[in-house]
Amino acid sequence: MTRIFSGIKPTGHLTLGNYLGALRRWVEVDQHRADALFSVVDLHALTVEHDPARVRRLSRQAATLMLAAGLDPALCTVFVQSHVDEHTRLSYLLECTATDGELRRMIQYKEKSARARASGESVRFSLLSYPVLMAADILAYRTDEVPVGEDQTQHVELTRDLALRFNQRYGHTFTVPRATRPPVAARVMDLQDPTSKMGKSHDSGAGIVYLLDDTDAVRKKIMRAVTDSGREVAYDREAKPGVTNLLEILAACTDRDPQELAGAYDSYGALKRDTAEAVVELLRPMRARHAALAADSDSVEQVLREGAERARSMARPVVDSAFRAIGLLPA
């Protein structure tokens, strides 16, 4: 059976972009067709300045929302990355396989390190090395497919390179994975800046629909979304990024084609109203399930414990074989 691994980083409250770009496909498609593992990748949240209590709180919230969205522990493995030591064990071996040059070419490292320096912050080494930890997350499970957004595709390519290099130098150990992307709304954009991704940790939440926003907040944010000059409702990412973002959100919520939807509207207001209602209805059942699960935290913790045990049983033989292949004495 095909094996899938993907994760969510607890650096902020989960957004509509996280749901449409990842979570919904995990729930509706991936957990049914594959041996799937989905992780709260909390170690990746430590690459920048952070509040420890907030990381713990957001990790628990992310796991609860993953279950509220419909991930079923009977069908897939849901766990927290730091609960499985094999991730960090393998990461060092892959650091010994990667090169400084290829890590410094990572686009996210360039962008995030530049922002840190511009604000007078130091750049942590983990920001440079975290794509190697991401590679360990994937390779520890002999993963075949990695569902990712467009901004993470480069990291999966690095993972492929490291797997091939390790296999060539030390003997076949890892499966070489491939990145997969959903066809629509793979990258939902900020409602106030439709040229930028809808991110969890943006300074202003005005353009971000959070999964736990109440109904009124969702409607207000979408009705206040930035649109474009002119009055024509057209699906054109370059000329009309604001309208195109709304069309893609509406298309993803209603399982329709964004170009066809464009022809059904003659005003921005009508498009915004329909998009707002579609998002409200999409999120309503998830918010209700989240409230129920949050009130029963013991059941969530049990799912995470059992998920970590299952993940560990899959990863340990792979990582042990990598230790032997690279030349380390068995314990």
Coordinates of C-alpha atoms in Angstrom, one line a residue:
M1 CA 0.0 0.0 0.0
T2 CA 1.2 3.5 -0.8
R3 CA 2.5 5.3 2.3
I4 CA 1.9 9.0 2.9
F5 CA 3.4 11.4 5.4
S6 CA 2.5 15.0 6.0
G7 CA 2.5 17.4 8.9
I8 CA 1.3 20.7 10.3
K9 CA 3.6 23.1 12.1
P10 CA 2.1 24.7 15.3
T11 CA 3.4 28.2 14.8
G12 CA 0.0 29.8 14.8
H13 CA -3.7 29.1 14.7
L14 CA -4.7 26.9 11.7
T15 CA -6.3 28.7 8.8
L16 CA -8.7 28.2 5.9
G17 CA -5.6 27.8 3.8
N18 CA -4.4 24.9 6.0
Y19 CA -7.8 23.2 5.6
L20 CA -8.3 23.7 1.9
G21 CA -4.7 23.2 1.0
A22 CA -4.0 20.1 3.1
L23 CA -6.4 18.9 5.8
R24 CA -9.5 18.3 3.7
R25 CA -7.6 16.2 1.2
W26 CA -6.1 14.2 4.0
V27 CA -9.6 13.5 5.4
E28 CA -11.5 12.9 2.2
V29 CA -8.8 11.2 0.1
D30 CA -5.5 10.3 1.6
Q31 CA -6.5 8.4 4.8
H32 CA -8.8 6.2 2.7
R33 CA -6.4 5.3 -0.1
A34 CA -3.1 4.9 1.6
D35 CA -1.2 3.9 4.8
A36 CA -1.1 7.5 6.0
L37 CA 0.7 9.3 8.8
F38 CA -0.2 12.9 9.8
S39 CA 1.9 14.7 12.4
V40 CA 2.0 17.9 14.4
V41 CA 5.6 18.7 13.6
D42 CA 6.3 20.7 16.8
L43 CA 10.1 20.5 16.5
H44 CA 9.9 22.7 13.5
A45 CA 8.2 25.4 15.6
L46 CA 11.5 25.9 17.5
T47 CA 13.5 27.3 14.6
V48 CA 12.5 30.9 15.6
E49 CA 11.9 32.8 18.8
H50 CA 8.9 31.3 20.5
D51 CA 6.9 31.0 23.8
P52 CA 7.1 27.4 25.1
A53 CA 3.6 27.5 26.6
R54 CA 2.2 28.8 23.3
V55 CA 3.9 26.0 21.3
R56 CA 2.4 23.4 23.7
R57 CA -1.1 25.1 23.4
L58 CA -1.0 25.3 19.6
S59 CA 0.3 21.8 19.3
R60 CA -2.7 20.5 21.3
Q61 CA -5.1 22.7 19.3
A62 CA -3.6 21.6 15.9
A63 CA -4.0 17.9 16.9
T64 CA -7.6 18.5 18.1
L65 CA -8.5 20.3 14.8
M66 CA -7.0 17.5 12.7
L67 CA -9.3 15.1 14.5
A68 CA -12.2 17.5 14.3
A69 CA -11.7 17.8 10.5
G70 CA -12.2 14.1 10.2
L71 CA -8.9 12.3 10.5
D72 CA -9.9 8.8 11.8
P73 CA -7.3 7.0 14.0
A74 CA -8.7 3.8 12.8
L75 CA -7.7 4.7 9.3
C76 CA -4.5 6.7 9.8
T77 CA -1.8 7.5 12.3
V78 CA -2.1 10.9 14.0
F79 CA 0.8 11.8 16.3
V80 CA 3.2 14.5 17.6
Q81 CA 6.6 14.6 16.0
S82 CA 8.6 15.1 19.2
H83 CA 7.0 12.0 20.7
V84 CA 8.9 9.8 18.2
D85 CA 12.7 9.9 18.8
E86 CA 13.5 8.4 15.4
H87 CA 12.9 11.8 13.8
T88 CA 15.9 13.4 15.6
R89 CA 18.0 10.3 15.4
L90 CA 17.7 10.2 11.6
S91 CA 18.1 13.9 11.2
Y92 CA 21.7 13.9 12.3
L93 CA 22.6 11.1 9.8
L94 CA 21.0 13.2 7.0
E95 CA 22.9 16.3 8.2
C96 CA 26.0 14.2 7.5
T97 CA 24.6 13.6 4.0
A98 CA 23.5 17.1 3.1
T99 CA 25.8 19.9 2.1
D100 CA 26.0 23.5 3.4
G101 CA 25.5 24.9 -0.1
E102 CA 22.2 23.1 -0.8
L103 CA 20.7 24.1 2.5
R104 CA 21.6 27.7 2.0
R105 CA 19.9 27.6 -1.4
M106 CA 16.5 26.9 0.2
I107 CA 14.2 29.7 -0.6
Q108 CA 12.5 29.7 2.8
Y109 CA 15.8 29.9 4.6
K110 CA 16.8 32.9 2.5
E111 CA 13.5 34.7 3.1
K112 CA 13.2 34.0 6.8
S113 CA 16.8 34.7 7.7
A114 CA 16.7 38.0 5.8
R115 CA 13.6 39.0 7.8
A116 CA 15.2 38.0 11.0
R117 CA 18.4 40.0 10.3
A118 CA 16.3 43.0 9.2
S119 CA 14.5 43.0 12.5
G120 CA 17.7 42.7 14.4
E121 CA 17.2 39.1 15.5
S122 CA 19.8 36.3 15.4
V123 CA 19.3 33.5 12.9
R124 CA 19.2 30.1 14.6
F125 CA 21.1 27.2 13.0
S126 CA 17.9 25.1 13.2
L127 CA 16.4 27.5 10.6
L128 CA 19.1 26.4 8.2
S129 CA 19.0 22.7 9.1
Y130 CA 15.2 22.2 9.5
P131 CA 14.8 21.0 5.9
V132 CA 17.0 18.1 6.9
L133 CA 14.7 17.3 9.9
M134 CA 11.8 17.5 7.4
A135 CA 13.6 15.0 5.3
A136 CA 14.0 12.7 8.3
D137 CA 10.3 13.0 9.1
I138 CA 9.5 11.7 5.6
L139 CA 12.3 9.1 5.1
A140 CA 11.9 7.5 8.5
Y141 CA 8.6 5.9 7.3
R142 CA 9.7 4.9 3.8
T143 CA 7.2 7.4 2.5
D144 CA 6.0 7.2 -1.1
E145 CA 4.0 10.5 -1.3
V146 CA 4.2 13.8 0.5
P147 CA 1.1 16.1 0.1
V148 CA 2.6 19.6 0.4
G149 CA 1.8 23.2 -0.6
E150 CA 3.8 24.9 -3.4
D151 CA 6.1 26.5 -0.9
Q152 CA 7.3 23.1 0.5
T153 CA 8.0 21.5 -2.9
Q154 CA 11.7 22.5 -2.8
H155 CA 12.1 20.7 0.6
V156 CA 10.7 17.5 -0.8
E157 CA 13.1 17.7 -3.7
L158 CA 15.9 18.0 -1.2
T159 CA 14.5 14.9 0.6
R160 CA 14.7 13.0 -2.7
D161 CA 18.3 14.1 -3.2
L162 CA 19.3 13.0 0.3
A163 CA 17.6 9.7 -0.1
L164 CA 19.3 9.0 -3.4
R165 CA 22.7 10.1 -2.1
F166 CA 22.4 8.0 1.0
N167 CA 21.3 5.0 -0.9
Q168 CA 24.1 5.3 -3.4
R169 CA 26.8 5.8 -0.8
Y170 CA 25.7 3.3 1.9
G171 CA 23.3 0.9 0.3
H172 CA 19.6 1.0 -0.4
T173 CA 17.9 2.2 2.8
F174 CA 15.2 4.8 1.9
T175 CA 12.3 5.0 -0.4
V176 CA 12.6 8.1 -2.7
P177 CA 9.3 10.0 -2.1
R178 CA 7.4 12.4 -4.4
A179 CA 5.5 15.5 -3.7
T180 CA 1.8 15.7 -4.5
R181 CA -0.5 18.8 -4.6
P182 CA -4.3 19.1 -4.6
P183 CA -5.7 20.5 -7.9
V184 CA -7.5 23.5 -6.5
A185 CA -6.7 26.0 -3.6
A186 CA -3.3 24.4 -3.0
R187 CA -2.2 27.9 -1.9
V188 CA -5.0 30.1 -0.5
M189 CA -3.9 33.7 -0.4
D190 CA -4.3 36.4 2.2
L191 CA -7.6 38.3 1.8
Q192 CA -5.9 41.6 2.4
D193 CA -2.8 40.9 0.3
P194 CA -3.7 38.3 -2.4
T195 CA -0.2 38.1 -3.6
S196 CA 0.9 36.5 -0.3
K197 CA 0.0 33.1 1.2
M198 CA -2.6 33.0 3.9
G199 CA -0.1 32.2 6.7
K200 CA -0.7 31.2 10.4
S201 CA 1.7 33.7 11.9
H202 CA 1.0 36.9 9.9
D203 CA 1.2 40.1 12.1
S204 CA -2.4 41.1 11.2
G205 CA -5.2 38.6 11.1
A206 CA -7.4 40.8 9.0
G207 CA -6.8 38.8 5.9
I208 CA -6.7 35.4 7.5
V209 CA -9.7 33.1 8.1
Y210 CA -8.9 31.0 11.1
L211 CA -10.6 27.6 11.5
L212 CA -11.9 28.6 14.9
D213 CA -13.1 32.1 13.9
D214 CA -16.8 32.6 14.7
T215 CA -19.3 33.0 12.0
D216 CA -19.5 36.8 12.1
A217 CA -15.7 37.1 11.9
V218 CA -15.5 34.8 8.9
R219 CA -18.2 36.8 7.1
K220 CA -16.6 40.2 7.9
K221 CA -13.1 39.1 6.8
I222 CA -14.4 37.8 3.4
M223 CA -16.7 40.8 2.8
R224 CA -13.7 43.1 3.4
A225 CA -11.4 41.2 1.1
V226 CA -9.3 43.2 -1.2
T227 CA -10.5 43.0 -4.8
D228 CA -9.1 44.5 -8.1
S229 CA -9.6 47.5 -10.3
G230 CA -12.5 47.3 -12.8
R231 CA -15.7 45.5 -12.3
E232 CA -15.3 42.3 -14.3
V233 CA -15.3 39.0 -12.3
A234 CA -12.5 37.2 -14.1
Y235 CA -10.2 34.2 -13.2
D236 CA -6.8 35.8 -13.9
R237 CA -4.1 35.3 -11.3
E238 CA -1.8 38.0 -12.7
A239 CA -4.4 40.7 -13.5
K240 CA -6.9 40.0 -10.8
P241 CA -5.3 38.3 -7.8
G242 CA -7.9 39.3 -5.3
V243 CA -10.9 38.1 -7.4
T244 CA -9.0 35.0 -8.4
N245 CA -8.3 34.1 -4.7
L246 CA -12.1 34.4 -3.9
L247 CA -13.0 32.3 -6.9
E248 CA -10.5 29.6 -5.8
I249 CA -11.8 29.6 -2.3
L250 CA -15.4 29.3 -3.5
A251 CA -14.5 26.6 -6.0
A252 CA -12.7 24.6 -3.3
C253 CA -15.6 24.9 -0.9
T254 CA -18.2 23.9 -3.5
D255 CA -16.2 21.5 -5.6
R256 CA -16.6 23.6 -8.7
D257 CA -14.3 25.0 -11.3
P258 CA -13.1 28.6 -10.6
Q259 CA -13.1 29.6 -14.2
E260 CA -16.7 28.5 -14.6
L261 CA -17.7 30.3 -11.4
A262 CA -16.3 33.5 -12.8
G263 CA -18.9 33.5 -15.5
A264 CA -21.7 33.3 -13.0
Y265 CA -21.0 36.6 -11.4
D266 CA -21.3 40.2 -12.5
S267 CA -20.3 41.9 -9.3
Y268 CA -17.6 41.6 -6.6
G269 CA -20.2 41.9 -3.8
A270 CA -22.2 38.9 -4.9
L271 CA -19.0 36.8 -5.2
K272 CA -18.0 37.9 -1.7
R273 CA -21.4 37.0 -0.2
D274 CA -21.4 33.6 -1.7
T275 CA -17.8 32.9 -0.8
A276 CA -18.5 33.9 2.8
E277 CA -21.5 31.7 3.1
A278 CA -19.7 28.7 1.5
V279 CA -16.8 29.1 4.0
V280 CA -19.2 29.5 7.0
E281 CA -21.0 26.3 6.1
L282 CA -17.8 24.4 5.4
L283 CA -16.3 25.2 8.8
R284 CA -19.5 24.9 10.9
P285 CA -19.3 21.1 11.5
M286 CA -15.6 21.2 12.2
R287 CA -16.0 23.9 14.8
A288 CA -18.7 21.9 16.6
R289 CA -16.6 18.7 16.6
H290 CA -13.6 20.7 17.9
A291 CA -15.6 22.0 20.8
A292 CA -16.6 18.5 21.8
L293 CA -13.1 17.1 21.5
A294 CA -11.6 20.1 23.4
A295 CA -14.0 19.2 26.3
D296 CA -12.6 15.7 26.3
S297 CA -8.9 16.2 26.2
D298 CA -8.1 12.7 27.6
S299 CA -9.4 11.1 24.4
V300 CA -7.2 13.4 22.2
E301 CA -4.2 12.5 24.4
Q302 CA -5.0 8.8 24.0
V303 CA -5.1 9.1 20.2
L304 CA -1.7 10.9 20.3
R305 CA -0.1 8.2 22.5
E306 CA -1.4 5.4 20.4
G307 CA -0.4 7.2 17.2
A308 CA 3.2 7.8 18.5
E309 CA 3.5 4.1 19.4
R310 CA 2.4 3.1 16.0
A311 CA 4.7 5.6 14.3
R312 CA 7.6 4.5 16.4
S313 CA 7.1 0.9 15.4
M314 CA 7.3 1.9 11.7
A315 CA 10.2 4.2 12.0
R316 CA 12.6 2.4 14.3
P317 CA 13.5 -0.5 11.9
V318 CA 14.2 2.1 9.1
V319 CA 16.3 4.3 11.3
D320 CA 18.2 1.4 12.8
S321 CA 19.0 0.2 9.3
A322 CA 20.3 3.6 8.4
F323 CA 22.6 3.6 11.5
R324 CA 24.0 0.3 10.4
A325 CA 24.4 1.4 6.8
I326 CA 26.3 4.5 7.6
G327 CA 28.8 2.6 9.7
L328 CA 27.7 2.9 13.4
L329 CA 28.1 0.0 15.8
P330 CA 24.8 -1.5 17.0
A331 CA 23.8 -0.7 20.6

